[in-house]
Coordinates of C-alpha atoms in Angstrom, one line a residue:
X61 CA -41.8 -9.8 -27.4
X62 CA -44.4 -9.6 -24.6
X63 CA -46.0 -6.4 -22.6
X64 CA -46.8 -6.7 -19.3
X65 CA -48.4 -3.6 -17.0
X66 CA -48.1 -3.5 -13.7
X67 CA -50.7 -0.9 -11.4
X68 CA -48.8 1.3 -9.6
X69 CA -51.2 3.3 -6.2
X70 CA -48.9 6.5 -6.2
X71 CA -46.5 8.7 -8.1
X72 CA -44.6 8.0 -5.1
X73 CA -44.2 3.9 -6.3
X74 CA -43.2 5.2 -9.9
X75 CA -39.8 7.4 -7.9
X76 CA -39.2 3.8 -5.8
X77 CA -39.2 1.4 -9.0
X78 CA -37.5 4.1 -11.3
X79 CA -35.0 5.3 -8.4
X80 CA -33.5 9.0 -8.4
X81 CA -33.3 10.2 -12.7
X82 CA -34.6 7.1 -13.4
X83 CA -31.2 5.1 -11.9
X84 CA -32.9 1.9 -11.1
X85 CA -34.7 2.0 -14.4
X86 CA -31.2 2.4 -16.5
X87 CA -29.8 -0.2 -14.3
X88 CA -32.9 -2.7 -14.7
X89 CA -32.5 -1.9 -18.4
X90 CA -29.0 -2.9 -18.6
X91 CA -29.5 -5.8 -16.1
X92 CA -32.4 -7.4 -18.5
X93 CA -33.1 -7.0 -22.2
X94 CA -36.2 -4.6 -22.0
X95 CA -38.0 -1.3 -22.1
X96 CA -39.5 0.0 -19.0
X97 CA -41.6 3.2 -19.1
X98 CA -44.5 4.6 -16.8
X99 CA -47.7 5.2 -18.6
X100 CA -51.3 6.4 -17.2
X101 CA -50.4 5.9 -13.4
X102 CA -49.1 2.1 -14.7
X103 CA -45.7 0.9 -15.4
X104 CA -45.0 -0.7 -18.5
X105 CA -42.4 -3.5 -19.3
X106 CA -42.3 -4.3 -22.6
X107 CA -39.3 -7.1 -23.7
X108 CA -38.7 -11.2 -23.9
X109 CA -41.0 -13.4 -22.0
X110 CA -38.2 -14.4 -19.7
X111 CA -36.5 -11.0 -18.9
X112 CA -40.4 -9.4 -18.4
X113 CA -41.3 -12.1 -16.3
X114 CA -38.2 -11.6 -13.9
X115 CA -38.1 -7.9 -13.9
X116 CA -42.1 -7.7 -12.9
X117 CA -40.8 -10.6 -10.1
X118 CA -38.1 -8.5 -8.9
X119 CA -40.5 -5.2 -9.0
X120 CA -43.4 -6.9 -7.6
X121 CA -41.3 -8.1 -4.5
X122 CA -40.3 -4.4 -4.0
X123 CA -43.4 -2.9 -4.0
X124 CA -44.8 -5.4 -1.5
X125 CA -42.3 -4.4 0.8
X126 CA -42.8 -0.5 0.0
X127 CA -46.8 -1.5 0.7
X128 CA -46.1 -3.1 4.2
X129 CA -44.4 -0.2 5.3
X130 CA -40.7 -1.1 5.5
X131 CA -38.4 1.6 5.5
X132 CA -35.8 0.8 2.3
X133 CA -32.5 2.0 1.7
X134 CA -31.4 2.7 -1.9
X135 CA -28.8 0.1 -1.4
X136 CA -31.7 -2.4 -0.3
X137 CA -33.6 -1.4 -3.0
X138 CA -31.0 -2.1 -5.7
X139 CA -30.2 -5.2 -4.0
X140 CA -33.7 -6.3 -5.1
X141 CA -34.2 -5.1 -8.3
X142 CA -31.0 -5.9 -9.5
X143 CA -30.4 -9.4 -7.9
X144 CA -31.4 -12.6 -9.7
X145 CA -33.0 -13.9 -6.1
X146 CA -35.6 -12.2 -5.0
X147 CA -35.7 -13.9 -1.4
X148 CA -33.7 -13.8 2.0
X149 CA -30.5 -12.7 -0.3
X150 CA -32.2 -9.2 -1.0
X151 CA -31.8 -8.7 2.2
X152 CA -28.5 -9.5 2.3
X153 CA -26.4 -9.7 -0.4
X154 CA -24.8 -12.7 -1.8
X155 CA -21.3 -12.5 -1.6
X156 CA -20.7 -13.8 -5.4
X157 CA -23.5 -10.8 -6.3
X158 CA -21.5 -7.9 -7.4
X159 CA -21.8 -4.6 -5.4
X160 CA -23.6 -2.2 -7.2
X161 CA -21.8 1.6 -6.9
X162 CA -24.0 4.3 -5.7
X163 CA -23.6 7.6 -7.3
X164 CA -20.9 9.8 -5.3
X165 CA -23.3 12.2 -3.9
X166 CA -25.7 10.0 -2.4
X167 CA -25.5 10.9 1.6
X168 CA -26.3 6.9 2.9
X169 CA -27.1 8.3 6.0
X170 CA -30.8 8.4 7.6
X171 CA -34.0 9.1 5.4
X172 CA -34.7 11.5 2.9
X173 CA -35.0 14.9 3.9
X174 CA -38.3 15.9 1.8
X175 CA -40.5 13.2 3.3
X176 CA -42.5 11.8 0.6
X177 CA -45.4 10.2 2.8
X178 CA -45.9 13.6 3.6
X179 CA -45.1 16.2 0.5
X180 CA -46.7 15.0 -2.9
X181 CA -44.7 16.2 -5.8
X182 CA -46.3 16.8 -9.2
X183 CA -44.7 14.2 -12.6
X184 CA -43.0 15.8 -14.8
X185 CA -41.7 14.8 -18.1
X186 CA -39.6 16.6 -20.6
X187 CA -41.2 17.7 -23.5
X188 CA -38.1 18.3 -25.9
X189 CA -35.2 17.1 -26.8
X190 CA -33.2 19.9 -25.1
X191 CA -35.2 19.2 -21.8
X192 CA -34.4 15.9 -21.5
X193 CA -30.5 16.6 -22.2
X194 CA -30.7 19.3 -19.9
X195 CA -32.3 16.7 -16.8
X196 CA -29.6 14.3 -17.7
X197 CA -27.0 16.6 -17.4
X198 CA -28.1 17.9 -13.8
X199 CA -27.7 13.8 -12.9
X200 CA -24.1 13.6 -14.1
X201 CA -22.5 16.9 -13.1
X202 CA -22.1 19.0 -10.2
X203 CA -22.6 22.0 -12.3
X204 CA -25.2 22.9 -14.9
X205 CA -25.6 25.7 -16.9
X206 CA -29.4 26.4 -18.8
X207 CA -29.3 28.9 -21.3
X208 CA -32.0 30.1 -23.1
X209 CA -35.1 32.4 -23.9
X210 CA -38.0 32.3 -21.5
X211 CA -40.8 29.9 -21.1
X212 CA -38.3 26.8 -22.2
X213 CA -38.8 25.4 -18.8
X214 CA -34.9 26.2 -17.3
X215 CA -35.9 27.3 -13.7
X216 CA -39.0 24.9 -13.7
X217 CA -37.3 22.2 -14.5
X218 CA -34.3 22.7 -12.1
X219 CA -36.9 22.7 -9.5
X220 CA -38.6 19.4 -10.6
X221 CA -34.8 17.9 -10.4
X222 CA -33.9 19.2 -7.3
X223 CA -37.5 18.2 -5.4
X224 CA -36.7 14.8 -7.0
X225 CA -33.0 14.6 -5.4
X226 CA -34.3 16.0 -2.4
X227 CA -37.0 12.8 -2.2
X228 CA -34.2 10.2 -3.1
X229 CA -32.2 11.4 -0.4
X230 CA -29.5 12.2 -2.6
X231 CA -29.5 15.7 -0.9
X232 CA -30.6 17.4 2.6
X233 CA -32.0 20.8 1.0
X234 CA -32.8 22.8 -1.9
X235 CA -31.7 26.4 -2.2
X236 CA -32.8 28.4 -4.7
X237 CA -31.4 32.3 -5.3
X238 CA -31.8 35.1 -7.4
X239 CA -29.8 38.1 -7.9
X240 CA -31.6 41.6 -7.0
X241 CA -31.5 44.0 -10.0
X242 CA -33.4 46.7 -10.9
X243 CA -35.1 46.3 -14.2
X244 CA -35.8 49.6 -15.1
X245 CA -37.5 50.4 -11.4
X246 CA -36.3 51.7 -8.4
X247 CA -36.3 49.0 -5.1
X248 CA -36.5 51.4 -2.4
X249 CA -39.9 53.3 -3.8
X250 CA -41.0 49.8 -3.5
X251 CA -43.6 50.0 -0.2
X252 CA -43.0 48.4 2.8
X253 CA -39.7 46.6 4.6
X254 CA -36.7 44.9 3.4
X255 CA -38.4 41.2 3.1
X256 CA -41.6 42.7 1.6
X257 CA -39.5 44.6 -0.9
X258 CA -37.5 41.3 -1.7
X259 CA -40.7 38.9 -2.7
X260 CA -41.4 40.6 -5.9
X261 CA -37.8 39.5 -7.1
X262 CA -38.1 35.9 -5.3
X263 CA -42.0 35.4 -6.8
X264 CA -41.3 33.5 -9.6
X265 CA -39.4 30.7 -7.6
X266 CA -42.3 30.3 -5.0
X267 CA -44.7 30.1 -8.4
X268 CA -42.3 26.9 -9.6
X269 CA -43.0 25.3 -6.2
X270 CA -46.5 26.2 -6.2
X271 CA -47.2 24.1 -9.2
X272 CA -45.0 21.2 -8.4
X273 CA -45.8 20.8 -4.9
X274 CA -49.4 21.6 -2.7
X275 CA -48.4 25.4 -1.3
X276 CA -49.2 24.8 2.2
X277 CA -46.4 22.3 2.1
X278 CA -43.6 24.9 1.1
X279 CA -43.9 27.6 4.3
X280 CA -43.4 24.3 6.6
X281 CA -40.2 23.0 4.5
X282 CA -39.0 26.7 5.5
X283 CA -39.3 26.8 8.4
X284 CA -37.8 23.7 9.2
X285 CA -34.2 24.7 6.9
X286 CA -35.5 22.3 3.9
X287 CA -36.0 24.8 0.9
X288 CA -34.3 27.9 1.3
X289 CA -35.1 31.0 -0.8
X290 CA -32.9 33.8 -0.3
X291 CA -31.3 36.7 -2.9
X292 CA -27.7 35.9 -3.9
X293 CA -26.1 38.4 -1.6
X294 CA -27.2 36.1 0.9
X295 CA -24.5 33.3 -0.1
X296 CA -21.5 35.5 0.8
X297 CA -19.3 33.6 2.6
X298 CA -21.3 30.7 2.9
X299 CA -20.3 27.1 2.1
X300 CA -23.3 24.9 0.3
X301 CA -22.8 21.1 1.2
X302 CA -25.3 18.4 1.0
X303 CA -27.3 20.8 -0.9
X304 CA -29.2 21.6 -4.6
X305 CA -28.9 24.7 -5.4
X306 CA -30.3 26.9 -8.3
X307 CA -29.0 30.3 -9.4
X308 CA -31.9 31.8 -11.3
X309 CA -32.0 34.7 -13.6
X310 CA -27.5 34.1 -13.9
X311 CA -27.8 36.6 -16.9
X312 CA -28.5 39.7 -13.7
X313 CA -24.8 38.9 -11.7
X314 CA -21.6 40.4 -12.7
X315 CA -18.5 38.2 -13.2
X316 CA -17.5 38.8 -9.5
X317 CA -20.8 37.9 -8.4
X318 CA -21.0 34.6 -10.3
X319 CA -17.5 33.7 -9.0
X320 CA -18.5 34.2 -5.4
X321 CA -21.7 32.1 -6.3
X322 CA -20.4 29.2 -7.7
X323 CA -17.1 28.9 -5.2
X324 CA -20.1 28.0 -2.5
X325 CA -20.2 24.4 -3.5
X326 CA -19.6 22.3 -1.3
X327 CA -19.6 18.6 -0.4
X328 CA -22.4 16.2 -1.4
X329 CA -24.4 19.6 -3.7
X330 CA -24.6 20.4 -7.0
X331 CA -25.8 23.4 -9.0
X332 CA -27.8 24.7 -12.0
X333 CA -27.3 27.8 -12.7
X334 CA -30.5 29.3 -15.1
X335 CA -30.6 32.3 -17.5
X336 CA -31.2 34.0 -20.6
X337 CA -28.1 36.0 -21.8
X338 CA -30.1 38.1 -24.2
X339 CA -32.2 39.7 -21.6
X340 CA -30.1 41.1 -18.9
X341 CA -31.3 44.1 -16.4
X342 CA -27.2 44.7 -15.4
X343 CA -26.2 48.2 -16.0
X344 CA -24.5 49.0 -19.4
X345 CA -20.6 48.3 -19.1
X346 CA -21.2 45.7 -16.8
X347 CA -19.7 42.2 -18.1
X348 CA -22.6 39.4 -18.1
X349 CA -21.3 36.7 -15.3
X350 CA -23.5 34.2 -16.9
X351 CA -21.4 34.3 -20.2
X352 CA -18.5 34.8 -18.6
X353 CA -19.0 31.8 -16.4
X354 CA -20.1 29.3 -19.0
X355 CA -17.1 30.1 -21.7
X356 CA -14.7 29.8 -19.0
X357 CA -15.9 26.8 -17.8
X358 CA -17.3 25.1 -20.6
X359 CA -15.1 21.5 -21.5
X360 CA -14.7 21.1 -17.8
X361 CA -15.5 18.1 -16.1
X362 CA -18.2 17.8 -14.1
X363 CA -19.5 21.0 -15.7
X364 CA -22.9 20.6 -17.9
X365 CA -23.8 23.5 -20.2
X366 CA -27.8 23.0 -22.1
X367 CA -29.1 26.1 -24.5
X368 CA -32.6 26.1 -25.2
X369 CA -34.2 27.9 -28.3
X370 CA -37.5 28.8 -29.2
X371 CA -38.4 25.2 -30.1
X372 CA -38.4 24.7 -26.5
X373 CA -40.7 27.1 -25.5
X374 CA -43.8 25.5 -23.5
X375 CA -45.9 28.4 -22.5
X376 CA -48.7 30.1 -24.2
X377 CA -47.8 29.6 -28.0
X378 CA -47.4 33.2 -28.8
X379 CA -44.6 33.8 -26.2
X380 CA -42.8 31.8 -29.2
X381 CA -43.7 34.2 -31.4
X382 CA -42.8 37.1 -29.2
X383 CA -39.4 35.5 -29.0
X384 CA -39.3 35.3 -32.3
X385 CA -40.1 38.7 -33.1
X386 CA -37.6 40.3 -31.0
X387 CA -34.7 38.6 -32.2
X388 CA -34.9 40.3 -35.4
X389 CA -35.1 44.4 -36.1
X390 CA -38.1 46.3 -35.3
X391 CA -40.6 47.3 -38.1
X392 CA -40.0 50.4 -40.2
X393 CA -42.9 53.2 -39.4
X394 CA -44.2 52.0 -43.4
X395 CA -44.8 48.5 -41.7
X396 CA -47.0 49.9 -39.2
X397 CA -50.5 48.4 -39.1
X398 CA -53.3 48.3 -36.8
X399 CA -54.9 45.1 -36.5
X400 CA -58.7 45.4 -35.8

């Protein structure tokens, strides 16, 4: 066993080796006998002299092309990795190589929409278990459900995914939505007009773009129709193709609501639909849609369903302990004690 690192200049050559949820990676794996893995802004392959030496062959040739300029389609890019020639025949496949499948939703049609010359996306990696089930599930179904308490990295995560499709070209635009309810306030004391008293409700989403991407990038992806962040009454009657779109905050819509929601799919999208059940601002009586939604759906396929616990809480350490302290009863008045 040998281990072999090769440089990489940008986050942007990691995404072109490791391919959209780390498909070219998975396929190299299952192509060769090795590990591959991205380490301190390096690439690691670690493996048989003889399966290490032709994968770093096979990735080298890539990158050089990457690093000249040339503009490479996914199917190009497989071609090379995947191929045991490296030369004129990745650019044109051999007719005894097999054809490698695409996944279903990839568009193969002109370059990605979220230009990655020009938007730089910040890594990220799961950090639990339940994180990294809940990133492979968004790459295998259409639908994906994250359940959980907060700080367990549902919406953020969503986000990272979808900004990652987006790049890959495996979709035109992200859409992100929230329900507007009233948690315990009143919207229309709220000053100014009907946008200004949205953006309170819409705030947290712009603050998961604003940490994966630079923020002056995100007001010219609006304008130009790539992200779109809207509240949910905004999807009525609306059909969602070629799209990635996130449902925050699921646990605020009604069953009616989540029915219109989820019936926007449409061709080429997929969906992740974020929430915590336990901490809903609907009105007493009113079923919970996300609930609803995810035992009536749960078992089909294509459908995805991920609950997160405490464990998986990555904010400040004592939002785990809050969490943990509400799920059980409150303190008796003898408990009382003032910490000094």
């Amino acid at each position: 066993m040998i281990e072999l690192t090769i440089p990489l200049r940008s986050h942007d050559e990691a995404i072109l080796v490791l391919g959209p949820y780390d498909r070219y990676a998975k396929l190299l794996r299952q192509s060769l006998d090795l590990e591959l893995y991205t380490r301190g802004g390096s690439l690691r392959l670690k493996g048989v002299e003889g399966d290490v030496a032709e994968a770093n062959r096979r990735i080298e040739h890539l990158l050089g092309k990457a690093r000249k300029g040339r503009k490479l389609e996914p199917r190009d890019i497989e071609a090379i990795l995947l191929e045991p020639s490296g030369d004129a025949k990745s650019e044109a496949r051999s007719e005894s190589a097999p054809e490698v499948q695409r996944p279903s939703t990839y568009l193969g049609h002109g370059e990605p929409s979220l230009d990655g010359a020009q938007v730089r996306m910040r890594a990220v990696e799961p950090r639990s278990a339940n994180q990294r089930q809940y990133l492979e599930s968004i790459e295998r179904n259409a639908l994906v459900f994250g359940l959980g308490p907060a700080g367990t990295g549902k919406t953020y995560l969503a986000v990272a995914a979808a900004l990652r499709a987006m790049r890959s070209g495996l979709v035109r635009r992200l859409i992100i939505t929230r329900p507007v309810v009233e948690a315990g306030e009143h919207l229309g004391f709220l000053p100014g007009d009907l946008q200004a008293k949205l953006n309170p409700y819409l705030r947290p989403v712009y603050d998961a773009l604003s940490n994966l991407m630079r923020g002056e990038d995100i007001p010219r992806l609006e304008e130009g129709g790539v992200i779109e962040i809207a509240p949910l009454a905004y999807m009525r009657g609306r059909t969602l193709s070629n799209a990635f779109v996130i449902l925050d905050e699921g646990q605020n819509t009604t069953p009616s609501q989540m029915k219109m929601f989820l019936t926007r799919l449409g061709e080429n999208s997929r969906m992740v639909v974020t929430g915590d059940p336990s901490q809903s601002d609907l009105e007493h009586g009113n079923h919970n849609g996300l609930v609803d939604a995810v035992g009536r759906l749960r078992g089909f396929e294509g459908v995805g369903s991920v609950e997160f616990d405490v464990r998986d809480i990555v904010r400040h350490p004592l939002v785990e302990q809050i969490v943990r302290a509400y799920e059980g009863p409150p303190r008796s008045r003898g408990d009382d004690r003032v910490v000094r």
